[in-house]
CSV table of C-alpha atoms in Angstrom, one decimal:
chain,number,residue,atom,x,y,z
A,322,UNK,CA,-40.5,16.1,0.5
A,323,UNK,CA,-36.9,17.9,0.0
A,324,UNK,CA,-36.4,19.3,-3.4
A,325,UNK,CA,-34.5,22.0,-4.9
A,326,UNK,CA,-35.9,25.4,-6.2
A,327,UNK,CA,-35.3,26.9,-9.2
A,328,UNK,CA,-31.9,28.6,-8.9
A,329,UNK,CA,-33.2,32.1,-9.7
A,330,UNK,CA,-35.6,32.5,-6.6
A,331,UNK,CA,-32.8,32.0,-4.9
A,332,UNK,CA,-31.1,34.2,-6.7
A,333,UNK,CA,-33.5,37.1,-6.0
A,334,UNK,CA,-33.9,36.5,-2.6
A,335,UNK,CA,-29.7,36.8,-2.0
A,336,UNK,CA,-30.3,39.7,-4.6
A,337,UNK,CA,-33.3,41.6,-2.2
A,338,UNK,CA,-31.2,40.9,0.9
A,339,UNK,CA,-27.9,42.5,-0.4
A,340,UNK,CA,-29.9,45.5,-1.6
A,341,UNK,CA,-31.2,45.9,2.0
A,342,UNK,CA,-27.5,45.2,3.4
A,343,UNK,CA,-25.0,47.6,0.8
A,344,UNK,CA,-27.4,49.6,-1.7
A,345,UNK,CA,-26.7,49.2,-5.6
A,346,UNK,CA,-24.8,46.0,-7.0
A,347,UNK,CA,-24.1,45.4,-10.7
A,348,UNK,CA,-25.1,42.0,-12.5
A,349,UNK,CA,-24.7,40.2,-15.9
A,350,UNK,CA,-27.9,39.7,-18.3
A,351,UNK,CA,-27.3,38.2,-21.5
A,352,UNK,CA,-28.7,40.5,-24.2
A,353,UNK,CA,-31.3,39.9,-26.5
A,354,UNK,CA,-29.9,41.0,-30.0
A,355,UNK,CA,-26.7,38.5,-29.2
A,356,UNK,CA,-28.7,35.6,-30.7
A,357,UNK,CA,-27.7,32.0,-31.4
A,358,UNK,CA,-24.4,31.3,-31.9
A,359,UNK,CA,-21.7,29.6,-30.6
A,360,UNK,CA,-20.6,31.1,-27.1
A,361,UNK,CA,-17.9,28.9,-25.8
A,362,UNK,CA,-15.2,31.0,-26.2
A,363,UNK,CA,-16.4,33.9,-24.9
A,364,UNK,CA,-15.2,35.1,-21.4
A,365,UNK,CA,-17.6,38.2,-20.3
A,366,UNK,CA,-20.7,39.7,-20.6
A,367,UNK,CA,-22.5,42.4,-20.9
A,368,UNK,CA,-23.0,44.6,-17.7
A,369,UNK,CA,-26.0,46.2,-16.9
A,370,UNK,CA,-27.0,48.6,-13.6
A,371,UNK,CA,-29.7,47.1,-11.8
A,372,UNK,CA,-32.6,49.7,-12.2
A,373,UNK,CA,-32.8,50.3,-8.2
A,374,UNK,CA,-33.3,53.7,-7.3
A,375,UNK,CA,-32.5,54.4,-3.3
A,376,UNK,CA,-33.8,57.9,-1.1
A,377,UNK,CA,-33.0,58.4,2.7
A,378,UNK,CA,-36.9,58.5,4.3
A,379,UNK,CA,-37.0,62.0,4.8
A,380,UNK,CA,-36.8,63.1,1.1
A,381,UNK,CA,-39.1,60.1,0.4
A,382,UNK,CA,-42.5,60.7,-1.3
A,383,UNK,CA,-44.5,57.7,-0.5
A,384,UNK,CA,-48.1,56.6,0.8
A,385,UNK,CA,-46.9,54.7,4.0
A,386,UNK,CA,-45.2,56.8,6.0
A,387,UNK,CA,-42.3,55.4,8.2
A,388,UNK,CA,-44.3,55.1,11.4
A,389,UNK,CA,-47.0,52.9,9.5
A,390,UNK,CA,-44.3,50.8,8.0
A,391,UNK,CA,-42.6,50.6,11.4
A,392,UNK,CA,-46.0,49.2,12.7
A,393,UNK,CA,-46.6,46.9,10.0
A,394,UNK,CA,-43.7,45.2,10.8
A,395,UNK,CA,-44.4,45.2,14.8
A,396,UNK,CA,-47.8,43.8,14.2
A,397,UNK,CA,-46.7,40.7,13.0
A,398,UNK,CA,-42.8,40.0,14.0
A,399,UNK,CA,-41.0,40.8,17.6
A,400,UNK,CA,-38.5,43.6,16.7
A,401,UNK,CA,-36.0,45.0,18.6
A,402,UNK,CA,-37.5,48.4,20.8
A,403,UNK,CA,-34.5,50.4,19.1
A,404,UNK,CA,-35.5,52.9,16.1
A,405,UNK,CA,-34.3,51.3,12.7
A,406,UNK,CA,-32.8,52.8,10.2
A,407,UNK,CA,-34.6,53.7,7.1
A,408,UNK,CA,-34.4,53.9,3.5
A,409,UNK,CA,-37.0,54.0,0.1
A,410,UNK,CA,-36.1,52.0,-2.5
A,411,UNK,CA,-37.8,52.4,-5.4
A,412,UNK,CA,-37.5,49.4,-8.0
A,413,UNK,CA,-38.2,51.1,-11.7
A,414,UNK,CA,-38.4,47.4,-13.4
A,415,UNK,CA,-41.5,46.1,-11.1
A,416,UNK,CA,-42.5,49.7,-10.7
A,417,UNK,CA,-42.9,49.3,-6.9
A,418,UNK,CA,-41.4,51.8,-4.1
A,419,UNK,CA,-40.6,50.0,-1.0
A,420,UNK,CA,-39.1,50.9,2.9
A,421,UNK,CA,-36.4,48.8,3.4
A,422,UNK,CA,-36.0,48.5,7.3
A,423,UNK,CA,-32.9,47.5,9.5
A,424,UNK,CA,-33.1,47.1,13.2
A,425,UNK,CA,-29.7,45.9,15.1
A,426,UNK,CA,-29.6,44.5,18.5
A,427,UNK,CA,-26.3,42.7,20.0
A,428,UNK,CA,-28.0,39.4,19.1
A,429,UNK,CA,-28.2,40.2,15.6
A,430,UNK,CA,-30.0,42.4,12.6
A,431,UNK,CA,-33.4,42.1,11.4
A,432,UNK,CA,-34.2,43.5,7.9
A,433,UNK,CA,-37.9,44.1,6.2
A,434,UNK,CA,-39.1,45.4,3.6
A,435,UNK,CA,-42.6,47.3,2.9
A,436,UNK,CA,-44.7,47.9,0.2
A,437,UNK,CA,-44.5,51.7,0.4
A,438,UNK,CA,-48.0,52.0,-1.5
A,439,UNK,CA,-50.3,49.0,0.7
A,440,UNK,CA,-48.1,48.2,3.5
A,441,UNK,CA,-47.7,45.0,3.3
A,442,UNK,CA,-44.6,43.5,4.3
A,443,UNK,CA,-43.1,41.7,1.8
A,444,UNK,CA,-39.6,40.6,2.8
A,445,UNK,CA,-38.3,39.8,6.4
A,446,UNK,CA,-35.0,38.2,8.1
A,447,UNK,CA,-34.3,37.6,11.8
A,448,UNK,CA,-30.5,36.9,12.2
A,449,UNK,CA,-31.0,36.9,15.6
A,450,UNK,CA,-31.8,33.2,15.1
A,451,UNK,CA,-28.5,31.2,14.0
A,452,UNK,CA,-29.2,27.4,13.8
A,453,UNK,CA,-26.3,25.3,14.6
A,454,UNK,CA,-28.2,21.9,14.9
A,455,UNK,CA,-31.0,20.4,13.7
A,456,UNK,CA,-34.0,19.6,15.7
A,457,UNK,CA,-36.4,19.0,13.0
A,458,UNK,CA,-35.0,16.3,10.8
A,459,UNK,CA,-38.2,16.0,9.4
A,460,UNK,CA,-39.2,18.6,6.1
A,461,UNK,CA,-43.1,18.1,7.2
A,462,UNK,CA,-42.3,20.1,10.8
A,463,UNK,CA,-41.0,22.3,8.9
A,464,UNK,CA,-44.1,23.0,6.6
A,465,UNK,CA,-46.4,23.1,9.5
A,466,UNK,CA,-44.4,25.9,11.3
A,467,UNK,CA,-44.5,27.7,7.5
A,468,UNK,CA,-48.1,27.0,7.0
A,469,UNK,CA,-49.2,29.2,10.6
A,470,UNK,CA,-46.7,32.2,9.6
A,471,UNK,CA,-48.7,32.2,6.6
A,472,UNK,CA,-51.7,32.3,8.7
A,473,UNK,CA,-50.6,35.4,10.5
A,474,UNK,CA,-49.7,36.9,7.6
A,475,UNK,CA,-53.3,36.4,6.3
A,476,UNK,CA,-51.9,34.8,3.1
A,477,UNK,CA,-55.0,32.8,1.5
A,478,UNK,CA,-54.0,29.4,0.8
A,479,UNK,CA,-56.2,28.8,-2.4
A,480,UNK,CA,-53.6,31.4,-4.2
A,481,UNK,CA,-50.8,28.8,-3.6
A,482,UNK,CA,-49.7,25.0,-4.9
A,483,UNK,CA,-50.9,22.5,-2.2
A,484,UNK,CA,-47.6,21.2,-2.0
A,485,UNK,CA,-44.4,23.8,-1.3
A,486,UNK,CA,-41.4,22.2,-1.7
A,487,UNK,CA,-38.6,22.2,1.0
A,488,UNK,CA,-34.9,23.1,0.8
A,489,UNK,CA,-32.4,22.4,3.7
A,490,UNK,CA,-29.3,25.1,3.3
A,491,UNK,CA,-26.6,25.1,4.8
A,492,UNK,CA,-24.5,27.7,5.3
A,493,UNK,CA,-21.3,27.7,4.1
A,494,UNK,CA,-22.1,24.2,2.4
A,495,UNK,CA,-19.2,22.4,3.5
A,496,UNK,CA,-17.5,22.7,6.8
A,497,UNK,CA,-17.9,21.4,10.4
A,498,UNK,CA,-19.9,24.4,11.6
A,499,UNK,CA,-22.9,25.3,9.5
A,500,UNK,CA,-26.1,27.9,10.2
A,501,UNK,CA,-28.9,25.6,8.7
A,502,UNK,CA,-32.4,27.1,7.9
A,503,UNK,CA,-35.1,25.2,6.2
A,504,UNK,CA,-36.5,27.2,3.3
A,505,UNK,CA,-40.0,26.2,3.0
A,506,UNK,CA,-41.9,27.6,-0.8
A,507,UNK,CA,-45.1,27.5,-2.4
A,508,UNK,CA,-45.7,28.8,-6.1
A,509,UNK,CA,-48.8,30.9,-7.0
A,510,UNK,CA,-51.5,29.3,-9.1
A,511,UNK,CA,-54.5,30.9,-10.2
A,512,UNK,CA,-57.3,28.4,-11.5
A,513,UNK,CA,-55.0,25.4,-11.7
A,514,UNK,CA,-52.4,27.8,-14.1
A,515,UNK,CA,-49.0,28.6,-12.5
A,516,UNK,CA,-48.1,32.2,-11.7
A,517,UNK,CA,-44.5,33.4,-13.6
A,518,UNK,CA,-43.0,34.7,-10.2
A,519,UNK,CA,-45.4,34.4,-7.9
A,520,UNK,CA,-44.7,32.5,-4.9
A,521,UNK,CA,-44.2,32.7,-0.5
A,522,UNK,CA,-41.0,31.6,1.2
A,523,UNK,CA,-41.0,31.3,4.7
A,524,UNK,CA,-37.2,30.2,6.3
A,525,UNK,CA,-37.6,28.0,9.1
A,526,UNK,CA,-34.8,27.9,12.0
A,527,UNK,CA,-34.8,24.0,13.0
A,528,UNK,CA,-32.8,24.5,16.3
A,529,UNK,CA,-35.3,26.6,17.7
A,530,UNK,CA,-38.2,25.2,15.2
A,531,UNK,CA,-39.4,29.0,14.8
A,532,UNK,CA,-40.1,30.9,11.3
A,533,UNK,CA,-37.1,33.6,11.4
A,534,UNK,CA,-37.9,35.3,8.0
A,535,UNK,CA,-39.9,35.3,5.2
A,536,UNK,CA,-40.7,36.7,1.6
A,537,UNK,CA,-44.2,37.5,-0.2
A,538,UNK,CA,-44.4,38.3,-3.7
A,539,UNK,CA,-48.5,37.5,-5.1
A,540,UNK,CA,-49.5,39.1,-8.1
A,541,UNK,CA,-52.9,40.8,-8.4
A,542,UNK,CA,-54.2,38.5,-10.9
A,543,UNK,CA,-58.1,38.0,-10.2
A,544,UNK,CA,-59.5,39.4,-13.2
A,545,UNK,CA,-57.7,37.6,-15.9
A,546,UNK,CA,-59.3,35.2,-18.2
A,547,UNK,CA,-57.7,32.0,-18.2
A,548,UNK,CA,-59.2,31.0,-21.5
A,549,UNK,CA,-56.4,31.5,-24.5
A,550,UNK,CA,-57.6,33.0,-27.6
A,551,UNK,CA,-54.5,32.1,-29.4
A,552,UNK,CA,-53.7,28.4,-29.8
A,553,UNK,CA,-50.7,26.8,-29.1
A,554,UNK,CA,-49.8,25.9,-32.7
A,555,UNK,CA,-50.2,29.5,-33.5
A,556,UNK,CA,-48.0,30.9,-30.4
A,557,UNK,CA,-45.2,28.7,-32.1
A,558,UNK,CA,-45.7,29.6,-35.0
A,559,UNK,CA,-45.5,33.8,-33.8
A,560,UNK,CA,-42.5,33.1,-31.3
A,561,UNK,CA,-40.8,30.9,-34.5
A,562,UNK,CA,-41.5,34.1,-36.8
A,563,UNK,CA,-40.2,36.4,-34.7
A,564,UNK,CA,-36.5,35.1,-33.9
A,565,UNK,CA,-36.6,34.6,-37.5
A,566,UNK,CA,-37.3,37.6,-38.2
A,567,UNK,CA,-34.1,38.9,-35.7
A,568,UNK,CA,-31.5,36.3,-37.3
A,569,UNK,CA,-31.8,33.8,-34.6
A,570,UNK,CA,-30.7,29.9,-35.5
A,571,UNK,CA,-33.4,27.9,-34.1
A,572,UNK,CA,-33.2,25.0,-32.2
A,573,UNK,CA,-35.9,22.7,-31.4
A,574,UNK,CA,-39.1,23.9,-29.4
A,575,UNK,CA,-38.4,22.3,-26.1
A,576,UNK,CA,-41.5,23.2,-24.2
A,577,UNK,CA,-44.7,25.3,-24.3
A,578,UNK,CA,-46.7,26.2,-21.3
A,579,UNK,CA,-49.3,28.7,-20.6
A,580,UNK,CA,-48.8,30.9,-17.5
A,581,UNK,CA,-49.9,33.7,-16.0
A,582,UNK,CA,-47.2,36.5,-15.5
A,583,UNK,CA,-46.3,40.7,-16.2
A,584,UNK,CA,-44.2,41.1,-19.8
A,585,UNK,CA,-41.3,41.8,-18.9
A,586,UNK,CA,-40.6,43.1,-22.4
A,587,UNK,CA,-37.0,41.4,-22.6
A,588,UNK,CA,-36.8,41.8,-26.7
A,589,UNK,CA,-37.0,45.9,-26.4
A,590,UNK,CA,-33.5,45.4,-25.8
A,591,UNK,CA,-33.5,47.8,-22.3
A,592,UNK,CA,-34.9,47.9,-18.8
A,593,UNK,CA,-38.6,48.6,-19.1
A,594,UNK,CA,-41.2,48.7,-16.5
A,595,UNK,CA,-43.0,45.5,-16.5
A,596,UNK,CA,-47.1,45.4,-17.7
A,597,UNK,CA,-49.9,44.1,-15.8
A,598,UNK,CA,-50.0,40.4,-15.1
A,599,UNK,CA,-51.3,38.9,-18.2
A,600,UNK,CA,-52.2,34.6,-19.7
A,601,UNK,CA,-49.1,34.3,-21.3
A,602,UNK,CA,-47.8,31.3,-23.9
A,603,UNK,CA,-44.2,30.6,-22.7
A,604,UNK,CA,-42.5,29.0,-25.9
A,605,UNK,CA,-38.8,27.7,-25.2
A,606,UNK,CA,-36.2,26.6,-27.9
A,607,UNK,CA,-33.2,24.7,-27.4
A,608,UNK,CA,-30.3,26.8,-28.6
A,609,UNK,CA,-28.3,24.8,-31.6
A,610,UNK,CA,-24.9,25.7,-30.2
A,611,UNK,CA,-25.4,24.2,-26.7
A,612,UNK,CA,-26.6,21.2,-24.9
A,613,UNK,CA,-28.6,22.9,-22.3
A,614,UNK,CA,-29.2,26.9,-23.1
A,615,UNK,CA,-33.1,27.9,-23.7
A,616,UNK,CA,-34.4,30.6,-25.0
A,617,UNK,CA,-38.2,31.9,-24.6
A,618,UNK,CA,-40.7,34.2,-26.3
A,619,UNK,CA,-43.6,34.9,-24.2
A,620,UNK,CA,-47.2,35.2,-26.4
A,621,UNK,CA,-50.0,36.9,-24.8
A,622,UNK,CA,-52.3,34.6,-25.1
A,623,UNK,CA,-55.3,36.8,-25.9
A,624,UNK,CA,-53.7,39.4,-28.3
A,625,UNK,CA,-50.7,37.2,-30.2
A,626,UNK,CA,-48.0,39.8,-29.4
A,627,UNK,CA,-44.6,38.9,-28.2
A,628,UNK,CA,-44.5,40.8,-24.7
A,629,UNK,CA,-41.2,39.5,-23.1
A,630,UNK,CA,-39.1,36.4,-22.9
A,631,UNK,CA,-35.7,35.1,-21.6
A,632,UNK,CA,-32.8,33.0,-22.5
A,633,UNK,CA,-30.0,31.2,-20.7
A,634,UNK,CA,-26.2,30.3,-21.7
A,635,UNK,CA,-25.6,26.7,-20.3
């Protein structure tokens, strides 16, 4: 099955791998005391700095020390026998300090990132592997060389949707010579209830049928009840009453899920670190002045307090 991922995973993972290349970018956010109105002549927005701190290793303070992070790596992925170069990043959002690695060879650069505090690798990319054909035509071969990566990497199935969906990109999307990489994905779920930003993507080179990167981001969320204490009537009825309560024009309540994911605390009107992984009711509302543009409040779903959200201009 081919199907298309949400654009911002995407997104993030251009995002992480930009980071690792060039250091600090800047991005547009829309911010949360604009409200509803009508945006169609407007021609910028707001910038914000992403909240990326970067350290050169040897004024880094971390757990993992570069050797352990080197090994990490080695354990699991043929790297080039070179020394890589080394940097920290610490990310004040997700509250997670990481070793971003880069190891160059004639044939090409591969980049990882480590979890600075467990080790785990989290992000990696082999561009020593180019695809210019495919071999695979077929999205299933593809999931099968995905599925044994994520057996090396000791990643337990049961924390993932049965079914990951399959993207073929193609890079540059038009043109008569492309690189083409299979980007193979599975969401987290935790007791049948979907996990806000929790997922595995594992990039599949289908010239050589080989895994040639990957990126891991599980949350921790074993010990949360999965039993709201607030209904979903009532976690309308709190996200209504608070955009209300800001001047916000609603539109209709297009959808209401319940989720597991960390408040992201969107409505503080700033960066903030992001909580603990929480059961969360995601309410969205169609915005009055535009045929597709959502916004959300998220409800913890044991307390009734509004502990993030997000909106969107199309």
């Amino acid at each position: 099955m081919v199907l298309r991922f949400p654009p911002k995973i995407f997104a993030l993972l251009s995002l992480i791998l930009t980071l690792i290349a060039i250091g600090i970018v800047a991005y547009t956010a829309i911010s949360p005391n604009q409200g509803f109105r009508n945006i169609s002549n407007e021609t910028s927005k707001p910038r914000y700095e992403l909240p990326i701190i970067i350290i050169d290793s040897d004024k880094a303070s971390v757990k993992i020390s570069l050797e352990e992070a080197m090994r990490m790596v080695s354990r699991i992925w043929d790297v080039p026998k070179s020394a890589p170069s080394a940097r920290v990043i610490i990310d004040k959002i997700e509250g997670r300090t990481y070793w971003s690695l880069g190891w160059v060879e004639n044939s090409g650069k591969v980049y990882a990132m480590v979890d600075a505090e467990t080790g785990q690798v989290v992000l990696l990319r082999d561009f020593r592997y180019k695809a210019k054909m495919d071999n695979l035509k077929n999205s299933a071969r593809a999931v099968e060389i995905a599925v044994k990566l994520l057996e090396k990497l000791g990643i337990p199935t049961h924390m993932l949707t049965p079914e990951p969906s399959v993207l073929i990109e193609r890079a540059p999307a038009d043109g008569p010579v492309q690189e083409i990489t299979y980007e193979v994905m599975w969401k987290q779920v935790y007791k049948g209830i979907q996990v806000i930003d929790g997922y595995v993507i594992v990039s599949v080179d289908p010239e050589n049928q080989r895994p040639v990167g990957f990126v891991v981001k599980l949350l921790d969320v074993e010990n949360i009840s999965v039993e709201p204490k607030i209904t979903r009537d009532s976690a309308v009825a709190i996200a209504t009453e608070f955009l209300k309560s800001r001047g916000y024009s609603l539109g209709e309540v297009a959808e209401v899920k319940l989720c597991i994911g960390r408040p992201n605390y969107y409505w503080e009107g700033k960066p903030i670190i992001r909580g603990p992984p929480s059961l969360l009711w995601i309410v969205v509302f169609k915005k009055p002045y535009s045929d597709s543009g959502t916004v959300e409040v998220w409800v913890d779903a044991h307390s009734g307090v509004v502990v993030g959200g997000d909106q969107t201009r199309c």
